[in-house]
Amino acid sequence: MLNKILVINGPNLEILGKREINIYGNSTLVEINSNLKFISDKENADIVFYQSNIEGELINIINSKAKNFDALIINPAAYTHTSLALYDSLNNLSILKIEVHISNIYKREEFRHKSLISDIATGGIFGLGGNGYILAIISMQNILKK
Ligand code: DQA
């Protein structure tokens, strides 16, 4: 069976590789996504990528498209800590949901310690850089196989 995975990245993640390299590393989002495409081809999954800096656009995609996928990998970036609207939208989505953060949000400023979406996600990965997305795909495939 070909699993369908949607990867959503939130604000400022399109400038990875140029943004706070000491925290987020050198990899660009294009490089991260091409690694994910490689892994998902090997894992026999179909993968679609989406990034926006706009909260409402992320919600529009979740509400209109995400239900057509088996699983969602989402890094909502700063909206993780602020967006009740994103929480409501994700709460209404019944597919597998994995929250990814490149940095360890619990080692950083206190305002990053609270994720509004962790308790409605299937699981989460933080602090492992771009590899977190790869681990999310592998875990997801294992869960979907069961
Ligand atoms: C982030 C962590 C957030 O606190 C931050 O606002 C981001 C990226 C991460 O991937 O580590 O933009 O989600």
Tab-separated table of N, CA and C and ligand atoms in Angstrom:
chain	number	residue	atom	x	y	z
A	1	MET	N	0.846	-1.212	0.000
A	1	MET	CA	0.000	0.000	0.000
A	1	MET	C	0.879	1.260	0.000
A	2	LEU	N	0.504	2.213	-0.823
A	2	LEU	CA	1.261	3.462	-0.903
A	2	LEU	C	0.669	4.460	0.096
A	3	ASN	N	1.422	4.763	1.156
A	3	ASN	CA	0.925	5.732	2.126
A	3	ASN	C	1.146	7.147	1.627
A	4	LYS	N	0.190	8.001	1.975
A	4	LYS	CA	0.297	9.407	1.551
A	4	LYS	C	0.613	10.277	2.764
A	5	ILE	N	1.709	11.007	2.657
A	5	ILE	CA	2.170	11.832	3.778
A	5	ILE	C	2.201	13.304	3.364
A	6	LEU	N	1.643	14.132	4.218
A	6	LEU	CA	1.676	15.581	3.996
A	6	LEU	C	2.648	16.193	5.008
A	7	VAL	N	3.569	17.021	4.516
A	7	VAL	CA	4.538	17.693	5.398
A	7	VAL	C	4.241	19.196	5.349
A	8	ILE	N	3.912	19.755	6.512
A	8	ILE	CA	3.606	21.191	6.576
A	8	ILE	C	4.643	21.885	7.455
A	9	ASN	N	5.234	22.946	6.907
A	9	ASN	CA	6.156	23.774	7.674
A	9	ASN	C	5.620	25.193	7.774
A	10	GLY	N	5.744	25.757	8.957
A	10	GLY	CA	5.216	27.086	9.221
A	10	GLY	C	6.216	28.206	8.978
A	11	PRO	N	5.976	29.347	9.593
A	11	PRO	CA	6.704	30.577	9.280
A	11	PRO	C	8.203	30.512	9.557
A	12	ASN	N	8.925	31.153	8.663
A	12	ASN	CA	10.384	31.327	8.755
A	12	ASN	C	11.180	30.047	8.505
A	13	LEU	N	10.499	28.970	8.185
A	13	LEU	CA	11.240	27.738	7.912
A	13	LEU	C	11.726	27.691	6.464
A	14	GLU	N	11.191	28.584	5.627
A	14	GLU	CA	11.709	28.660	4.250
A	14	GLU	C	13.080	29.329	4.230
A	15	ILE	N	13.491	29.956	5.360
A	15	ILE	CA	14.824	30.595	5.390
A	15	ILE	C	15.833	29.755	6.205
A	16	LEU	N	15.494	28.499	6.425
A	16	LEU	CA	16.472	27.602	7.071
A	16	LEU	C	17.750	27.589	6.238
A	17	GLY	N	18.871	27.497	6.911
A	17	GLY	CA	20.158	27.555	6.208
A	17	GLY	C	20.732	28.966	6.230
A	18	LYS	N	19.817	29.958	6.441
A	18	LYS	CA	20.267	31.354	6.537
A	18	LYS	C	19.841	31.939	7.874
A	19	ARG	N	19.128	31.140	8.660
A	19	ARG	CA	18.494	31.628	9.868
A	19	ARG	C	19.127	30.970	11.095
A	20	GLU	N	19.636	31.779	12.030
A	20	GLU	CA	20.170	31.253	13.305
A	20	GLU	C	20.791	29.853	13.141
A	21	ILE	N	21.869	29.833	12.364
A	21	ILE	CA	22.506	28.558	11.995
A	21	ILE	C	22.982	27.786	13.232
A	22	ASN	N	23.367	28.522	14.265
A	22	ASN	CA	23.791	27.857	15.519
A	22	ASN	C	22.643	27.073	16.161
A	23	ILE	N	21.404	27.470	15.872
A	23	ILE	CA	20.242	26.767	16.449
A	23	ILE	C	19.658	25.770	15.451
A	24	TYR	N	19.514	26.208	14.194
A	24	TYR	CA	18.779	25.389	13.228
A	24	TYR	C	19.668	24.641	12.227
A	25	GLY	N	20.973	24.942	12.236
A	25	GLY	CA	21.879	24.227	11.331
A	25	GLY	C	21.931	24.836	9.937
A	26	ASN	N	22.739	24.205	9.093
A	26	ASN	CA	23.018	24.730	7.740
A	26	ASN	C	22.034	24.278	6.676
A	27	SER	N	21.300	23.223	6.961
A	27	SER	CA	20.455	22.656	5.896
A	27	SER	C	19.320	23.597	5.529
A	28	THR	N	19.048	23.689	4.244
A	28	THR	CA	17.896	24.476	3.788
A	28	THR	C	16.655	23.572	3.794
A	29	LEU	N	15.484	24.198	3.682
A	29	LEU	CA	14.246	23.407	3.631
A	29	LEU	C	14.211	22.561	2.356
A	30	VAL	N	14.767	23.099	1.273
A	30	VAL	CA	14.818	22.339	0.015
A	30	VAL	C	15.650	21.063	0.217
A	31	GLU	N	16.778	21.191	0.924
A	31	GLU	CA	17.624	20.001	1.178
A	31	GLU	C	16.899	19.016	2.096
A	32	ILE	N	16.274	19.534	3.142
A	32	ILE	CA	15.542	18.641	4.062
A	32	ILE	C	14.450	17.898	3.286
A	33	ASN	N	13.699	18.644	2.478
A	33	ASN	CA	12.588	18.019	1.744
A	33	ASN	C	13.090	17.011	0.708
A	34	SER	N	14.251	17.287	0.112
A	34	SER	CA	14.721	16.311	-0.880
A	34	SER	C	15.188	15.032	-0.183
A	35	ASN	N	15.740	15.139	1.027
A	35	ASN	CA	16.048	13.922	1.806
A	35	ASN	C	14.769	13.155	2.141
A	36	LEU	N	13.735	13.893	2.488
A	36	LEU	CA	12.466	13.239	2.846
A	36	LEU	C	11.857	12.530	1.636
A	37	LYS	N	12.009	13.162	0.485
A	37	LYS	CA	11.485	12.551	-0.749
A	37	LYS	C	12.239	11.243	-1.029
A	38	PHE	N	13.557	11.263	-0.828
A	38	PHE	CA	14.381	10.073	-1.033
A	38	PHE	C	13.922	8.942	-0.102
A	39	ILE	N	13.763	9.295	1.187
A	39	ILE	CA	13.350	8.285	2.179
A	39	ILE	C	11.941	7.778	1.875
A	40	SER	N	11.045	8.686	1.522
A	40	SER	CA	9.671	8.238	1.310
A	40	SER	C	9.567	7.384	0.053
A	41	ASP	N	10.392	7.646	-0.949
A	41	ASP	CA	10.403	6.757	-2.122
A	41	ASP	C	10.831	5.349	-1.701
A	42	LYS	N	11.872	5.289	-0.846
A	42	LYS	CA	12.352	3.981	-0.371
A	42	LYS	C	11.313	3.285	0.496
A	43	GLU	N	10.570	4.084	1.260
A	43	GLU	CA	9.551	3.543	2.175
A	43	GLU	C	8.220	3.307	1.460
A	44	ASN	N	8.216	3.541	0.165
A	44	ASN	CA	6.994	3.364	-0.621
A	44	ASN	C	5.860	4.281	-0.159
A	45	ALA	N	6.208	5.538	0.066
A	45	ALA	CA	5.198	6.522	0.460
A	45	ALA	C	5.178	7.661	-0.556
A	46	ASP	N	3.997	8.252	-0.655
A	46	ASP	CA	3.815	9.401	-1.538
A	46	ASP	C	3.876	10.641	-0.640
A	47	ILE	N	4.701	11.626	-0.968
A	47	ILE	CA	4.882	12.742	-0.041
A	47	ILE	C	4.613	14.081	-0.731
A	48	VAL	N	3.936	14.969	-0.012
A	48	VAL	CA	3.620	16.305	-0.532
A	48	VAL	C	4.098	17.328	0.496
A	49	PHE	N	4.738	18.413	0.016
A	49	PHE	CA	5.305	19.431	0.912
A	49	PHE	C	4.549	20.742	0.790
A	50	TYR	N	4.391	21.390	1.938
A	50	TYR	CA	3.747	22.701	1.938
A	50	TYR	C	4.408	23.566	2.999
A	51	GLN	N	4.651	24.816	2.643
A	51	GLN	CA	5.202	25.774	3.631
A	51	GLN	C	4.485	27.096	3.453
A	52	SER	N	4.147	27.727	4.577
A	52	SER	CA	3.610	29.089	4.499
A	52	SER	C	4.003	29.862	5.747
A	53	ASN	N	4.123	31.173	5.541
A	53	ASN	CA	4.364	32.074	6.679
A	53	ASN	C	3.054	32.596	7.246
A	54	ILE	N	1.947	32.180	6.647
A	54	ILE	CA	0.646	32.775	6.987
A	54	ILE	C	-0.239	31.753	7.715
A	55	GLU	N	-0.632	32.091	8.914
A	55	GLU	CA	-1.404	31.179	9.771
A	55	GLU	C	-2.657	30.646	9.052
A	56	GLY	N	-3.434	31.563	8.456
A	56	GLY	CA	-4.686	31.162	7.800
A	56	GLY	C	-4.451	30.229	6.623
A	57	GLU	N	-3.334	30.388	5.938
A	57	GLU	CA	-3.037	29.494	4.804
A	57	GLU	C	-2.733	28.086	5.300
A	58	LEU	N	-2.044	27.985	6.429
A	58	LEU	CA	-1.765	26.655	7.002
A	58	LEU	C	-3.091	25.984	7.369
A	59	ILE	N	-3.978	26.765	7.962
A	59	ILE	CA	-5.278	26.220	8.378
A	59	ILE	C	-6.111	25.821	7.154
A	60	ASN	N	-6.069	26.634	6.103
A	60	ASN	CA	-6.811	26.291	4.881
A	60	ASN	C	-6.352	24.952	4.311
A	61	ILE	N	-5.053	24.721	4.301
A	61	ILE	CA	-4.520	23.456	3.775
A	61	ILE	C	-4.961	22.297	4.667
A	62	ILE	N	-4.835	22.483	5.983
A	62	ILE	CA	-5.232	21.401	6.899
A	62	ILE	C	-6.719	21.084	6.705
A	63	ASN	N	-7.549	22.119	6.666
A	63	ASN	CA	-8.998	21.883	6.589
A	63	ASN	C	-9.443	21.323	5.238
A	64	SER	N	-8.745	21.696	4.169
A	64	SER	CA	-9.240	21.283	2.856
A	64	SER	C	-8.532	20.046	2.310
A	65	LYS	N	-7.257	19.869	2.652
A	65	LYS	CA	-6.478	18.813	1.969
A	65	LYS	C	-6.016	17.674	2.879
A	66	ALA	N	-5.768	17.979	4.159
A	66	ALA	CA	-5.052	17.001	4.991
A	66	ALA	C	-5.812	15.687	5.169
A	67	LYS	N	-7.138	15.729	5.130
A	67	LYS	CA	-7.902	14.486	5.338
A	67	LYS	C	-7.693	13.474	4.209
A	68	ASN	N	-7.142	13.932	3.082
A	68	ASN	CA	-6.869	13.008	1.967
A	68	ASN	C	-5.538	12.270	2.120
A	69	PHE	N	-4.846	12.508	3.230
A	69	PHE	CA	-3.550	11.863	3.484
A	69	PHE	C	-3.697	10.866	4.629
A	70	ASP	N	-2.711	9.956	4.727
A	70	ASP	CA	-2.714	8.999	5.846
A	70	ASP	C	-2.074	9.615	7.077
A	71	ALA	N	-1.172	10.567	6.851
A	71	ALA	CA	-0.435	11.111	7.992
A	71	ALA	C	0.050	12.527	7.681
A	72	LEU	N	0.169	13.292	8.749
A	72	LEU	CA	0.670	14.669	8.643
A	72	LEU	C	1.906	14.811	9.523
A	73	ILE	N	2.961	15.374	8.925
A	73	ILE	CA	4.129	15.787	9.715
A	73	ILE	C	4.083	17.304	9.728
A	74	ILE	N	4.049	17.897	10.911
A	74	ILE	CA	3.914	19.353	10.960
A	74	ILE	C	4.913	19.990	11.910
A	75	ASN	N	5.576	21.021	11.389
A	75	ASN	CA	6.371	21.907	12.232
A	75	ASN	C	5.710	23.282	12.116
A	76	PRO	N	4.874	23.636	13.080
A	76	PRO	CA	4.147	24.903	12.966
A	76	PRO	C	5.002	26.117	13.318
A	77	ALA	N	6.293	25.881	13.638
A	77	ALA	CA	7.229	26.955	13.995
A	77	ALA	C	6.620	27.808	15.117
A	78	ALA	N	6.675	29.132	15.006
A	78	ALA	CA	6.224	29.968	16.128
A	78	ALA	C	4.734	29.793	16.444
A	79	TYR	N	3.936	29.358	15.449
A	79	TYR	CA	2.498	29.155	15.728
A	79	TYR	C	2.250	28.006	16.708
A	80	THR	N	3.270	27.168	16.891
A	80	THR	CA	3.192	26.099	17.900
A	80	THR	C	2.794	26.673	19.259
A	81	HIS	N	3.360	27.837	19.533
A	81	HIS	CA	3.239	28.401	20.885
A	81	HIS	C	2.092	29.396	21.013
A	82	THR	N	1.475	29.747	19.883
A	82	THR	CA	0.510	30.860	19.931
A	82	THR	C	-0.865	30.571	19.337
A	83	SER	N	-0.956	29.575	18.435
A	83	SER	CA	-2.156	29.549	17.586
A	83	SER	C	-3.248	28.596	18.058
A	84	LEU	N	-4.267	29.168	18.672
A	84	LEU	CA	-5.451	28.384	19.037
A	84	LEU	C	-6.205	27.957	17.789
A	85	ALA	N	-6.133	28.796	16.756
A	85	ALA	CA	-6.816	28.476	15.497
A	85	ALA	C	-6.205	27.221	14.861
A	86	LEU	N	-4.891	27.121	14.921
A	86	LEU	CA	-4.211	25.937	14.395
A	86	LEU	C	-4.552	24.712	15.252
A	87	TYR	N	-4.594	24.899	16.550
A	87	TYR	CA	-4.988	23.818	17.466
A	87	TYR	C	-6.382	23.298	17.081
A	88	ASP	N	-7.326	24.220	16.882
A	88	ASP	CA	-8.701	23.805	16.556
A	88	ASP	C	-8.746	23.043	15.239
A	89	SER	N	-7.980	23.525	14.270
A	89	SER	CA	-7.967	22.894	12.968
A	89	SER	C	-7.370	21.475	13.065
A	90	LEU	N	-6.256	21.345	13.772
A	90	LEU	CA	-5.607	20.034	13.920
A	90	LEU	C	-6.451	19.081	14.768
A	91	ASN	N	-7.150	19.645	15.720
A	91	ASN	CA	-7.991	18.829	16.596
A	91	ASN	C	-9.111	18.158	15.805
A	92	ASN	N	-9.514	18.811	14.731
A	92	ASN	CA	-10.596	18.291	13.899
A	92	ASN	C	-10.105	17.283	12.862
A	93	LEU	N	-8.800	17.070	12.816
A	93	LEU	CA	-8.202	16.205	11.793
A	93	LEU	C	-7.886	14.853	12.420
A	94	SER	N	-8.467	13.783	11.842
A	94	SER	CA	-8.317	12.511	12.549
A	94	SER	C	-7.231	11.594	11.985
A	95	ILE	N	-6.381	12.054	11.063
A	95	ILE	CA	-5.262	11.221	10.594
A	95	ILE	C	-4.111	11.285	11.613
A	96	LEU	N	-3.085	10.428	11.402
A	96	LEU	CA	-1.882	10.479	12.258
A	96	LEU	C	-1.232	11.855	12.156
A	97	LYS	N	-0.798	12.396	13.286
A	97	LYS	CA	-0.180	13.726	13.273
A	97	LYS	C	1.105	13.677	14.076
A	98	ILE	N	2.231	14.006	13.450
A	98	ILE	CA	3.496	14.050	14.184
A	98	ILE	C	4.033	15.477	14.172
A	99	GLU	N	4.318	15.971	15.374
A	99	GLU	CA	4.857	17.334	15.542
A	99	GLU	C	6.383	17.243	15.523
A	100	VAL	N	7.003	18.074	14.695
A	100	VAL	CA	8.474	18.080	14.624
A	100	VAL	C	8.984	19.485	14.920
A	101	HIS	N	10.044	19.554	15.720
A	101	HIS	CA	10.804	20.797	15.887
A	101	HIS	C	12.273	20.491	15.681
A	102	ILE	N	12.906	21.347	14.897
A	102	ILE	CA	14.320	21.165	14.600
A	102	ILE	C	15.150	21.360	15.867
A	103	SER	N	14.820	22.392	16.617
A	103	SER	CA	15.563	22.700	17.842
A	103	SER	C	14.873	22.051	19.051
A	104	ASN	N	15.618	22.007	20.147
A	104	ASN	CA	15.030	21.519	21.402
A	104	ASN	C	14.327	22.705	22.077
A	105	ILE	N	13.024	22.779	21.860
A	105	ILE	CA	12.265	23.958	22.342
A	105	ILE	C	12.295	24.066	23.874
A	106	TYR	N	12.577	22.953	24.555
A	106	TYR	CA	12.586	22.974	26.038
A	106	TYR	C	13.891	23.501	26.620
A	107	LYS	N	14.898	23.645	25.749
A	107	LYS	CA	16.191	24.182	26.186
A	107	LYS	C	16.297	25.661	25.876
A	108	ARG	N	15.256	26.222	25.290
A	108	ARG	CA	15.324	27.595	24.781
A	108	ARG	C	14.475	28.531	25.660
A	109	GLU	N	14.106	29.687	25.121
A	109	GLU	CA	13.353	30.667	25.912
A	109	GLU	C	12.080	30.022	26.478
A	110	GLU	N	11.649	30.534	27.614
A	110	GLU	CA	10.495	29.931	28.279
A	110	GLU	C	9.229	29.955	27.404
A	111	PHE	N	9.092	31.004	26.565
A	111	PHE	CA	7.869	31.076	25.747
A	111	PHE	C	7.798	29.970	24.701
A	112	ARG	N	8.920	29.266	24.491
A	112	ARG	CA	8.896	28.148	23.548
A	112	ARG	C	8.613	26.815	24.239
A	113	HIS	N	8.526	26.812	25.554
A	113	HIS	CA	8.380	25.536	26.269
A	113	HIS	C	6.977	24.953	26.135
A	114	LYS	N	6.015	25.810	25.831
A	114	LYS	CA	4.638	25.323	25.723
A	114	LYS	C	4.264	25.133	24.252
A	115	SER	N	3.929	23.893	23.908
A	115	SER	CA	3.369	23.636	22.581
A	115	SER	C	1.874	23.456	22.757
A	116	LEU	N	1.088	24.216	22.000
A	116	LEU	CA	-0.373	24.079	22.104
A	116	LEU	C	-0.860	22.808	21.420
A	117	ILE	N	-0.008	22.215	20.571
A	117	ILE	CA	-0.528	21.083	19.784
A	117	ILE	C	-0.038	19.705	20.238
A	118	SER	N	0.918	19.676	21.181
A	118	SER	CA	1.479	18.359	21.553
A	118	SER	C	0.428	17.381	22.055
A	119	ASP	N	-0.545	17.889	22.802
A	119	ASP	CA	-1.506	16.933	23.385
A	119	ASP	C	-2.551	16.446	22.381
A	120	ILE	N	-2.566	17.012	21.179
A	120	ILE	CA	-3.471	16.447	20.161
A	120	ILE	C	-2.684	15.789	19.015
A	121	ALA	N	-1.346	15.745	19.176
A	121	ALA	CA	-0.523	15.059	18.171
A	121	ALA	C	-0.393	13.592	18.567
A	122	THR	N	-0.174	12.732	17.566
A	122	THR	CA	0.090	11.319	17.863
A	122	THR	C	1.400	11.213	18.632
A	123	GLY	N	2.372	12.025	18.226
A	123	GLY	CA	3.665	12.034	18.905
A	123	GLY	C	4.477	13.210	18.412
A	124	GLY	N	5.667	13.345	18.967
A	124	GLY	CA	6.480	14.501	18.580
A	124	GLY	C	7.966	14.215	18.663
A	125	ILE	N	8.742	14.986	17.909
A	125	ILE	CA	10.204	14.846	17.879
A	125	ILE	C	10.771	16.265	17.929
A	126	PHE	N	11.736	16.483	18.823
A	126	PHE	CA	12.325	17.825	18.882
A	126	PHE	C	13.817	17.707	19.142
A	127	GLY	N	14.561	18.709	18.641
A	127	GLY	CA	15.980	18.822	18.987
A	127	GLY	C	16.909	17.955	18.166
A	128	LEU	N	16.413	17.293	17.136
A	128	LEU	CA	17.265	16.391	16.349
A	128	LEU	C	17.540	16.941	14.958
A	129	GLY	N	17.339	18.233	14.792
A	129	GLY	CA	17.610	18.869	13.500
A	129	GLY	C	16.674	18.343	12.416
A	130	GLY	N	17.147	18.434	11.172
A	130	GLY	CA	16.342	17.971	10.037
A	130	GLY	C	16.068	16.473	10.099
A	131	ASN	N	16.898	15.735	10.839
A	131	ASN	CA	16.672	14.281	10.972
A	131	ASN	C	15.345	13.963	11.645
A	132	GLY	N	14.826	14.907	12.406
A	132	GLY	CA	13.532	14.689	13.078
A	132	GLY	C	12.432	14.359	12.086
A	133	TYR	N	12.471	14.999	10.924
A	133	TYR	CA	11.426	14.736	9.915
A	133	TYR	C	11.570	13.303	9.377
A	134	ILE	N	12.838	12.864	9.216
A	134	ILE	CA	13.074	11.506	8.705
A	134	ILE	C	12.550	10.483	9.715
A	135	LEU	N	12.862	10.729	10.993
A	135	LEU	CA	12.383	9.813	12.036
A	135	LEU	C	10.857	9.786	12.070
A	136	ALA	N	10.256	10.927	11.806
A	136	ALA	CA	8.787	10.992	11.788
A	136	ALA	C	8.235	10.096	10.681
A	137	ILE	N	8.854	10.130	9.502
A	137	ILE	CA	8.374	9.284	8.386
A	137	ILE	C	8.513	7.811	8.740
A	138	ILE	N	9.672	7.444	9.304
A	138	ILE	CA	9.906	6.027	9.626
A	138	ILE	C	8.895	5.551	10.683
A	139	SER	N	8.687	6.373	11.713
A	139	SER	CA	7.736	5.981	12.773
A	139	SER	C	6.330	5.840	12.221
A	140	MET	N	5.991	6.800	11.386
A	140	MET	CA	4.667	6.819	10.795
A	140	MET	C	4.402	5.592	9.942
A	141	GLN	N	5.417	5.204	9.157
A	141	GLN	CA	5.262	4.032	8.315
A	141	GLN	C	5.059	2.796	9.179
A	142	ASN	N	5.793	2.719	10.302
A	142	ASN	CA	5.637	1.571	11.202
A	142	ASN	C	4.240	1.534	11.795
A	143	ILE	N	3.736	2.691	12.178
A	143	ILE	CA	2.389	2.742	12.771
A	143	ILE	C	1.354	2.358	11.716
A	144	LEU	N	1.532	2.872	10.498
A	144	LEU	CA	0.529	2.610	9.442
A	144	LEU	C	0.523	1.146	9.012
A	145	LYS	N	1.683	0.476	9.134
A	145	LYS	CA	1.760	-0.948	8.758
A	145	LYS	C	0.935	-1.821	9.699
A	146	LYS	N	0.764	-1.364	10.945
A	146	LYS	CA	0.098	-2.206	11.965
A	146	LYS	C	-1.406	-2.292	11.734
B	1	DQA	C1	10.826	25.629	15.700
B	1	DQA	C2	10.862	26.140	17.136
B	1	DQA	C3	9.949	27.351	17.295
B	1	DQA	O1	9.977	27.819	18.634
B	1	DQA	C4	10.410	28.468	16.372
B	1	DQA	O2	9.521	29.560	16.453
B	1	DQA	C5	10.605	28.040	14.976
B	1	DQA	C6	11.170	26.721	14.702
B	1	DQA	C7	11.848	24.477	15.477
B	1	DQA	O3	11.701	23.786	14.485
B	1	DQA	O4	12.762	24.298	16.275
B	1	DQA	O5	10.413	28.822	14.049
B	1	DQA	O6	9.548	25.112	15.427
